[in-house]
PDB file of C-alpha atoms in Angstrom:
ATOM      1  CA  TYR N   1      16.896  -4.391   2.111  1.00 71.00           C
ATOM      2  CA  THR N   2      20.188  -6.223   3.336  1.00 74.00           C
ATOM      3  CA  THR N   3      21.760  -3.158   1.201  1.00 75.00           C
ATOM      4  CA  LEU N   4      19.358  -1.359   4.030  1.00 72.00           C
ATOM      5  CA  ARG N   5      20.291  -3.337   7.067  1.00 72.00           C
ATOM      6  CA  GLU N   6      24.656  -3.232   6.355  1.00 71.00           C
ATOM      7  CA  THR N   7      25.079   1.081   5.082  1.00 74.00           C
ATOM      8  CA  GLU N   8      24.492   3.971   6.513  1.00 73.00           C
ATOM      9  CA  ARG N   9      23.252   6.009   3.646  1.00 73.00           C
ATOM     10  CA  SER N  10      20.556   7.255   2.909  1.00 73.00           C
ATOM     11  CA  PHE N  11      18.075   5.905   0.567  1.00 74.00           C
ATOM     12  CA  SER N  12      15.763   8.468  -1.873  1.00 77.00           C
ATOM     13  CA  THR N  13      13.056   7.562  -4.614  1.00 78.00           C
ATOM     14  CA  SER N  14      11.550   8.874  -7.251  1.00 84.00           C
ATOM     15  CA  GLN N  15       7.973   8.887 -10.029  1.00 89.00           C
ATOM     16  CA  PRO N  16       8.415   7.697 -13.409  1.00 92.00           C
ATOM     17  CA  SER N  17       9.882  10.868 -16.019  1.00 96.00           C
ATOM     18  CA  TYR N  18       7.353  12.994 -17.815  1.00 96.00           C
ATOM     19  CA  GLY N  19       8.597  11.023 -20.831  1.00 96.00           C
ATOM     20  CA  GLU N  20       8.724   7.687 -20.283  1.00 96.00           C
ATOM     21  CA  PHE N  21       4.815   7.512 -19.094  1.00 96.00           C
ATOM     22  CA  VAL N  22       4.314   9.187 -22.969  1.00 95.00           C
ATOM     23  CA  LYS N  23       6.597   6.657 -24.051  1.00 95.00           C
ATOM     24  CA  ARG N  24       4.772   3.746 -22.119  1.00 95.00           C
ATOM     25  CA  TYR N  25       0.684   5.349 -23.103  1.00 95.00           C
ATOM     26  CA  SER N  26       1.799   5.629 -26.473  1.00 94.00           C
ATOM     27  CA  PHE N  27       2.616   1.739 -27.046  1.00 95.00           C
ATOM     28  CA  LEU N  28      -0.372   1.424 -24.761  1.00 94.00           C
ATOM     29  CA  GLU N  29      -2.824   2.481 -26.695  1.00 92.00           C
ATOM     30  CA  SER N  30      -2.060   1.598 -29.779  1.00 92.00           C
ATOM     31  CA  CYS N  31      -2.021  -2.325 -28.470  1.00 93.00           C
ATOM     32  CA  TYR N  32      -5.401  -1.784 -26.594  1.00 93.00           C
ATOM     33  CA  GLU N  33      -9.084   0.116 -26.924  1.00 93.00           C
ATOM     34  CA  SER N  34      -8.073   1.693 -23.827  1.00 94.00           C
ATOM     35  CA  VAL N  35      -5.836   2.097 -20.597  1.00 96.00           C
ATOM     36  CA  ILE N  36      -6.283   1.900 -17.311  1.00 97.00           C
ATOM     37  CA  SER N  37      -3.716   3.615 -15.265  1.00 97.00           C
ATOM     38  CA  LEU N  38      -4.100   2.954 -11.046  1.00 98.00           C
ATOM     39  CA  HIS N  39      -1.310   4.815  -8.892  1.00 97.00           C
ATOM     40  CA  LEU N  40      -0.385   5.203  -5.195  1.00 94.00           C
ATOM     41  CA  SER N  41      -1.525   8.080  -3.446  1.00 96.00           C
ATOM     42  CA  ALA N  42      -1.466  11.496  -5.290  1.00 96.00           C
ATOM     43  CA  ALA N  43      -0.886  12.279  -1.021  1.00 94.00           C
ATOM     44  CA  LEU N  44       2.309  11.082  -0.848  1.00 90.00           C
ATOM     45  CA  SER N  45       4.200  10.606  -4.484  1.00 91.00           C
ATOM     46  CA  GLY N  46       3.743  12.556  -7.803  1.00 94.00           C
ATOM     47  CA  THR N  47       3.061  10.375 -10.129  1.00 96.00           C
ATOM     48  CA  TRP N  48      -0.520  10.229 -10.484  1.00 96.00           C
ATOM     49  CA  SER N  49       0.518  13.946 -11.209  1.00 96.00           C
ATOM     50  CA  VAL N  50       2.649  13.354 -13.961  1.00 97.00           C
ATOM     51  CA  SER N  51       0.559  10.712 -15.733  1.00 96.00           C
ATOM     52  CA  ARG N  52      -2.186  12.665 -15.942  1.00 95.00           C
ATOM     53  CA  LYS N  53      -0.791  14.960 -18.270  1.00 95.00           C
ATOM     54  CA  ALA N  54       1.529  11.991 -20.090  1.00 95.00           C
ATOM     55  CA  ALA N  55      -2.369  10.788 -19.863  1.00 94.00           C
ATOM     56  CA  ALA N  56      -3.520  14.297 -21.867  1.00 92.00           C
ATOM     57  CA  HIS N  57      -0.582  14.664 -23.943  1.00 88.00           C
ATOM     58  CA  GLU N  58      -1.361  11.041 -25.527  1.00 81.00           C
ATOM     59  CA  GLY N  59      -5.063  12.804 -26.793  1.00 71.00           C
ATOM     60  CA  GLY N  60      -6.432  11.585 -22.840  1.00 70.00           C
ATOM     61  CA  GLU N  61      -9.976   9.512 -22.965  1.00 86.00           C
ATOM     62  CA  ARG N  62      -8.962   6.480 -23.123  1.00 92.00           C
ATOM     63  CA  ILE N  63      -6.252   6.313 -20.457  1.00 96.00           C
ATOM     64  CA  HIS N  64      -8.164   6.601 -17.273  1.00 97.00           C
ATOM     65  CA  VAL N  65      -5.767   7.782 -14.770  1.00 97.00           C
ATOM     66  CA  ILE N  66      -6.914   7.026 -11.069  1.00 98.00           C
ATOM     67  CA  ASP N  67      -5.549   7.845  -7.861  1.00 98.00           C
ATOM     68  CA  SER N  68      -6.042   4.916  -5.652  1.00 98.00           C
ATOM     69  CA  ARG N  69      -5.423   6.906  -2.536  1.00 98.00           C
ATOM     70  CA  ASN N  70      -3.871   4.164  -1.186  1.00 97.00           C
ATOM     71  CA  ILE N  71      -0.230   2.204  -0.429  1.00 94.00           C
ATOM     72  CA  SER N  72       1.143  -1.444  -1.230  1.00 94.00           C
ATOM     73  CA  GLY N  73      -1.222  -3.822  -0.987  1.00 96.00           C
ATOM     74  CA  GLY N  74      -4.055  -1.766  -1.090  1.00 97.00           C
ATOM     75  CA  LEU N  75      -3.618  -0.545  -4.435  1.00 97.00           C
ATOM     76  CA  GLY N  76      -2.191  -4.648  -5.315  1.00 97.00           C
ATOM     77  CA  LEU N  77      -5.530  -4.968  -4.075  1.00 98.00           C
ATOM     78  CA  LEU N  78      -7.102  -2.360  -6.312  1.00 98.00           C
ATOM     79  CA  VAL N  79      -5.349  -3.513  -9.275  1.00 98.00           C
ATOM     80  CA  LEU N  80      -5.902  -7.506  -8.478  1.00 98.00           C
ATOM     81  CA  LYS N  81     -10.113  -6.160  -8.980  1.00 98.00           C
ATOM     82  CA  ALA N  82      -9.702  -4.422 -12.257  1.00 98.00           C
ATOM     83  CA  ALA N  83      -7.846  -7.234 -13.694  1.00 98.00           C
ATOM     84  CA  GLU N  84     -10.649  -9.877 -12.758  1.00 98.00           C
ATOM     85  CA  ALA N  85     -12.827  -7.492 -13.902  1.00 98.00           C
ATOM     86  CA  ALA N  86     -11.530  -6.986 -16.891  1.00 97.00           C
ATOM     87  CA  ALA N  87     -10.861 -11.090 -17.255  1.00 97.00           C
ATOM     88  CA  GLU N  88     -14.053 -11.318 -16.128  1.00 98.00           C
ATOM     89  CA  GLY N  89     -15.271  -9.571 -19.862  1.00 97.00           C
ATOM     90  CA  LYS N  90     -16.405  -6.361 -18.544  1.00 98.00           C
ATOM     91  CA  SER N  91     -16.473  -3.248 -20.969  1.00 97.00           C
ATOM     92  CA  THR N  92     -14.137  -0.053 -18.970  1.00 97.00           C
ATOM     93  CA  GLU N  93     -17.165   1.871 -18.067  1.00 97.00           C
ATOM     94  CA  GLU N  94     -17.885  -1.218 -15.768  1.00 98.00           C
ATOM     95  CA  ILE N  95     -13.962  -1.441 -14.208  1.00 98.00           C
ATOM     96  CA  LEU N  96     -13.699   2.054 -13.770  1.00 98.00           C
ATOM     97  CA  GLU N  97     -16.723   2.261 -11.134  1.00 98.00           C
ATOM     98  CA  ILE N  98     -15.834  -1.251 -10.012  1.00 98.00           C
ATOM     99  CA  VAL N  99     -12.780  -0.080  -8.658  1.00 99.00           C
ATOM    100  CA  ARG N 100     -13.801   3.658  -7.897  1.00 98.00           C
ATOM    101  CA  SER N 101     -16.373   2.517  -4.945  1.00 98.00           C
ATOM    102  CA  SER N 102     -13.788  -0.086  -4.299  1.00 99.00           C
ATOM    103  CA  ILE N 103     -11.477   2.992  -3.160  1.00 99.00           C
ATOM    104  CA  PRO N 104     -12.922   4.174   0.225  1.00 98.00           C
ATOM    105  CA  ARG N 105     -13.529   0.054   1.457  1.00 99.00           C
ATOM    106  CA  THR N 106      -9.644  -0.455   1.239  1.00 99.00           C
ATOM    107  CA  ARG N 107      -7.407  -0.237   4.750  1.00 98.00           C
ATOM    108  CA  ILE N 108      -4.238  -0.483   5.680  1.00 97.00           C
ATOM    109  CA  ILE N 109      -2.160  -0.930   8.876  1.00 97.00           C
ATOM    110  CA  ALA N 110       1.436  -1.779   9.535  1.00 93.00           C
ATOM    111  CA  GLY N 111       3.424  -2.107  12.678  1.00 90.00           C
ATOM    112  CA  LEU N 112       6.970  -0.979  12.913  1.00 87.00           C
ATOM    113  CA  SER N 113       9.970  -3.224  14.286  1.00 72.00           C
ATOM    114  CA  THR N 114      12.267  -0.334  14.242  1.00 69.00           C
ATOM    115  CA  LEU N 115      11.950   3.600  13.334  1.00 65.00           C
ATOM    116  CA  ARG N 116      15.688   4.244  12.358  1.00 64.00           C
ATOM    117  CA  TYR N 117      14.454   3.913   8.819  1.00 63.00           C
ATOM    118  CA  LEU N 118      11.849   6.656   9.906  1.00 59.00           C
ATOM    119  CA  VAL N 119      14.677   8.903  11.989  1.00 52.00           C
ATOM    120  CA  ARG N 120      16.997   8.308   8.388  1.00 54.00           C
ATOM    121  CA  GLY N 121      14.744   9.895   6.158  1.00 49.00           C
ATOM    122  CA  GLY N 122      13.846  12.686   8.444  1.00 50.00           C
ATOM    123  CA  ARG N 123      10.390  11.344   9.180  1.00 48.00           C
ATOM    124  CA  ALA N 124      11.517  10.836  12.810  1.00 46.00           C
ATOM    125  CA  GLY N 125      13.049  13.075  14.850  1.00 43.00           C
ATOM    126  CA  ALA N 126      16.758  11.302  15.982  1.00 42.00           C
ATOM    127  CA  MET N 127      15.437  12.046  20.078  1.00 37.00           C
ATOM    128  CA  ALA N 128      11.701  10.032  19.320  1.00 45.00           C
ATOM    129  CA  GLY N 129      13.962   6.608  17.342  1.00 40.00           C
ATOM    130  CA  PHE N 130      16.108   6.974  20.622  1.00 39.00           C
ATOM    131  CA  VAL N 131      13.965   6.238  22.773  1.00 39.00           C
ATOM    132  CA  GLY N 132      11.266   4.556  20.989  1.00 43.00           C
ATOM    133  CA  ASN N 133      14.423   1.784  20.443  1.00 49.00           C
ATOM    134  CA  MET N 134      15.514   2.099  23.911  1.00 43.00           C
ATOM    135  CA  LEU N 135      11.194   1.011  25.237  1.00 43.00           C
ATOM    136  CA  ASN N 136      11.094  -0.983  22.822  1.00 57.00           C
ATOM    137  CA  LEU N 137       8.075   1.229  21.359  1.00 70.00           C
ATOM    138  CA  PHE N 138       7.580   1.371  17.696  1.00 79.00           C
ATOM    139  CA  PRO N 139       4.473   2.449  15.326  1.00 85.00           C
ATOM    140  CA  MET N 140       1.694   1.068  13.253  1.00 89.00           C
ATOM    141  CA  ILE N 141       0.858   3.240  10.134  1.00 89.00           C
ATOM    142  CA  THR N 142      -2.081   3.974   7.661  1.00 94.00           C
ATOM    143  CA  VAL N 143      -3.576   5.512   5.123  1.00 95.00           C
ATOM    144  CA  ASP N 144      -6.415   8.267   5.857  1.00 95.00           C
ATOM    145  CA  PRO N 145      -9.568   8.767   3.646  1.00 95.00           C
ATOM    146  CA  GLU N 146      -7.389  11.510   1.614  1.00 96.00           C
ATOM    147  CA  GLY N 147      -4.545   8.651   1.167  1.00 96.00           C
ATOM    148  CA  LYS N 148      -2.323  10.902   3.647  1.00 93.00           C
ATOM    149  CA  ALA N 149       0.092   8.468   5.971  1.00 87.00           C
ATOM    150  CA  CYS N 150      -0.281   8.834   8.544  1.00 88.00           C
ATOM    151  CA  SER N 151       0.693   7.067  12.814  1.00 86.00           C
ATOM    152  CA  PHE N 152      -2.953   4.287  13.781  1.00 89.00           C
ATOM    153  CA  GLY N 153      -3.121   4.466  17.216  1.00 84.00           C
ATOM    154  CA  ARG N 154      -0.309   4.750  20.239  1.00 83.00           C
ATOM    155  CA  PRO N 155       3.197   3.885  20.425  1.00 82.00           C
ATOM    156  CA  GLY N 156       3.754  -0.287  21.582  1.00 85.00           C
ATOM    157  CA  SER N 157       6.234  -3.421  20.858  1.00 85.00           C
ATOM    158  CA  GLU N 158       6.207  -5.691  18.210  1.00 86.00           C
ATOM    159  CA  ARG N 159       3.624  -7.753  20.200  1.00 88.00           C
ATOM    160  CA  ALA N 160       1.147  -5.123  21.357  1.00 90.00           C
ATOM    161  CA  ASN N 161       0.975  -3.971  17.818  1.00 90.00           C
ATOM    162  CA  LEU N 162       0.191  -7.322  15.781  1.00 92.00           C
ATOM    163  CA  LYS N 163      -2.556  -7.735  19.327  1.00 94.00           C
ATOM    164  CA  LYS N 164      -4.493  -4.352  17.627  1.00 94.00           C
ATOM    165  CA  MET N 165      -4.106  -5.012  13.845  1.00 94.00           C
ATOM    166  CA  LEU N 166      -5.828  -8.595  14.388  1.00 97.00           C
ATOM    167  CA  GLU N 167      -8.183  -6.716  16.795  1.00 97.00           C
ATOM    168  CA  GLU N 168      -9.036  -3.772  14.455  1.00 97.00           C
ATOM    169  CA  PHE N 169      -8.920  -5.884  11.198  1.00 98.00           C
ATOM    170  CA  GLU N 170     -11.766  -7.904  13.189  1.00 98.00           C
ATOM    171  CA  LYS N 171     -13.597  -5.367  14.125  1.00 98.00           C
ATOM    172  CA  LEU N 172     -13.464  -4.195  10.616  1.00 98.00           C
ATOM    173  CA  THR N 173     -14.527  -7.438   9.233  1.00 98.00           C
ATOM    174  CA  ASP N 174     -17.205  -8.012  12.408  1.00 98.00           C
ATOM    175  CA  ARG N 175     -18.551  -4.301  11.092  1.00 98.00           C
ATOM    176  CA  HIS N 176     -18.331  -4.379   6.959  1.00 98.00           C
ATOM    177  CA  GLY N 177     -17.545  -7.423   5.783  1.00 98.00           C
ATOM    178  CA  LEU N 178     -14.315  -9.005   4.048  1.00 98.00           C
ATOM    179  CA  GLU N 179     -14.202  -8.725   0.791  1.00 98.00           C
ATOM    180  CA  LYS N 180     -10.469  -9.342   0.075  1.00 98.00           C
ATOM    181  CA  TYR N 181      -6.732  -9.675   2.192  1.00 99.00           C
ATOM    182  CA  VAL N 182      -3.336  -9.477   1.682  1.00 99.00           C
ATOM    183  CA  VAL N 183      -0.787 -10.042   3.785  1.00 98.00           C
ATOM    184  CA  LEU N 184       2.120  -7.724   3.499  1.00 96.00           C
ATOM    185  CA  HIS N 185       5.833  -7.752   4.833  1.00 95.00           C
ATOM    186  CA  ALA N 186       9.554  -6.082   4.552  1.00 92.00           C
ATOM    187  CA  ASP N 187      11.993  -9.111   4.772  1.00 91.00           C
ATOM    188  CA  ALA N 188       9.774 -10.234   7.455  1.00 91.00           C
ATOM    189  CA  GLU N 189       8.703 -13.645   6.087  1.00 94.00           C
ATOM    190  CA  GLU N 190       8.378 -15.296   9.506  1.00 93.00           C
ATOM    191  CA  THR N 191       6.509 -12.796  11.247  1.00 93.00           C
ATOM    192  CA  ALA N 192       4.202 -12.452   7.921  1.00 95.00           C
ATOM    193  CA  GLY N 193       3.479 -16.366   7.889  1.00 96.00           C
ATOM    194  CA  GLU N 194       2.265 -16.241  11.883  1.00 95.00           C
ATOM    195  CA  LEU N 195       0.039 -12.793  11.051  1.00 96.00           C
ATOM    196  CA  ALA N 196      -1.632 -14.604   7.435  1.00 98.00           C
ATOM    197  CA  ALA N 197      -2.819 -17.895   9.947  1.00 98.00           C
ATOM    198  CA  GLU N 198      -4.054 -15.393  12.598  1.00 98.00           C
ATOM    199  CA  LEU N 199      -5.412 -13.432  10.031  1.00 98.00           C
ATOM    200  CA  GLU N 200      -7.234 -16.466   8.478  1.00 98.00           C
ATOM    201  CA  GLY N 201      -8.478 -17.517  12.125  1.00 98.00           C
ATOM    202  CA  ILE N 202     -10.473 -14.665  11.884  1.00 98.00           C
ATOM    203  CA  CYS N 203     -12.138 -14.370   8.394  1.00 98.00           C
ATOM    204  CA  GLY N 204     -11.939 -18.527   7.850  1.00 97.00           C
ATOM    205  CA  LYS N 205     -10.454 -17.341   4.564  1.00 97.00           C
ATOM    206  CA  ALA N 206      -6.592 -17.227   3.792  1.00 98.00           C
ATOM    207  CA  PRO N 207      -4.910 -13.884   1.937  1.00 98.00           C
ATOM    208  CA  GLU N 208      -5.311 -13.398  -1.687  1.00 98.00           C
ATOM    209  CA  TYR N 209      -1.483 -13.296  -1.635  1.00 97.00           C
ATOM    210  CA  THR N 210       1.303 -12.572   0.602  1.00 97.00           C
ATOM    211  CA  MET N 211       3.446  -9.985  -1.183  1.00 93.00           C
ATOM    212  CA  GLU N 212       7.022  -7.415  -0.058  1.00 92.00           C
ATOM    213  CA  ILE N 213       6.470  -4.307   0.455  1.00 90.00           C
ATOM    214  CA  SER N 214       7.994  -2.675  -2.045  1.00 86.00           C
ATOM    215  CA  PRO N 215      11.344  -0.828  -1.442  1.00 82.00           C
ATOM    216  CA  VAL N 216       9.572   2.567  -2.730  1.00 80.00           C
ATOM    217  CA  ILE N 217       7.922   2.545   0.255  1.00 79.00           C
ATOM    218  CA  GLY N 218      10.681  -0.092   2.780  1.00 78.00           C
ATOM    219  CA  ILE N 219      13.205   2.708   3.087  1.00 76.00           C
ATOM    220  CA  ASN N 220      11.635   4.002   4.993  1.00 76.00           C
ATOM    221  CA  THR N 221       9.557   1.402   7.320  1.00 78.00           C
ATOM    222  CA  GLY N 222      12.315  -0.662   6.613  1.00 80.00           C
ATOM    223  CA  PRO N 223      13.330  -3.734   7.270  1.00 84.00           C
ATOM    224  CA  GLY N 224      10.483  -6.322   9.670  1.00 87.00           C
ATOM    225  CA  SER N 225       7.686  -4.791   9.333  1.00 90.00           C
ATOM    226  CA  ALA N 226       4.489  -5.921   8.316  1.00 94.00           C
ATOM    227  CA  GLY N 227       0.805  -5.490   8.618  1.00 96.00           C
ATOM    228  CA  PHE N 228      -2.311  -6.216   5.761  1.00 98.00           C
ATOM    229  CA  ALA N 229      -4.274  -4.779   3.212  1.00 98.00           C
ATOM    230  CA  MET N 230      -7.525  -5.408   2.956  1.00 99.00           C
ATOM    231  CA  ILE N 231     -10.456  -4.511   0.583  1.00 99.00           C
ATOM    232  CA  LEU N 232     -14.464  -4.635   2.947  1.00 99.00           C
ATOM    233  CA  GLU N 233     -17.555  -5.451   1.950  1.00 98.00           C
ATOM    234  CA  SER N 234     -19.709  -1.599   3.276  1.00 95.00           C
TER     235      SER N 234
END
């Protein structure tokens, strides 16, 4: 994130290669009875597709490749649930059912503090970025049920967006019940701490953890972004 702030260069990302997946799956199959491979949304990355092809090359039936239809903390919560189920001694089939049933109940919302990096990466027009930054209006982003990134609500100031995130968290918690949640940030620990305290005040329990958003996502959202991911009870 320091590099992002200090340079005008554009950055790009790429999924692991087919060969890398084959090598890793070959090793895992030699050590374990089965492998569960959870990936960020297939609608946003080619990783899931490459992983599936590599799994098929290695035999397929013992390697289970899952499209989380989510990103960042949403994916992290699903991995956490799978790990907890494995630690409890549940079978592969039981773990797969737990993960698959949790995917539609997983939500993520984050607010941006600048449009600079969306413009730099070609995901927003230069004029829209200029106007948004001038008026102090920034978007919030979420992931829809198909795993596609989309805007959440109307753009607003950082303070207004924080208020909207808290309102949505409370609404979802009241309506569906809360299983667990995490707080996310992109080099914005102070904002994340404030958000975590507010969310805990709403639901009565602390987040599972607070995590920094991966640079794979952060090169587009930019430093200063913060949000939450949650798994609902229903």
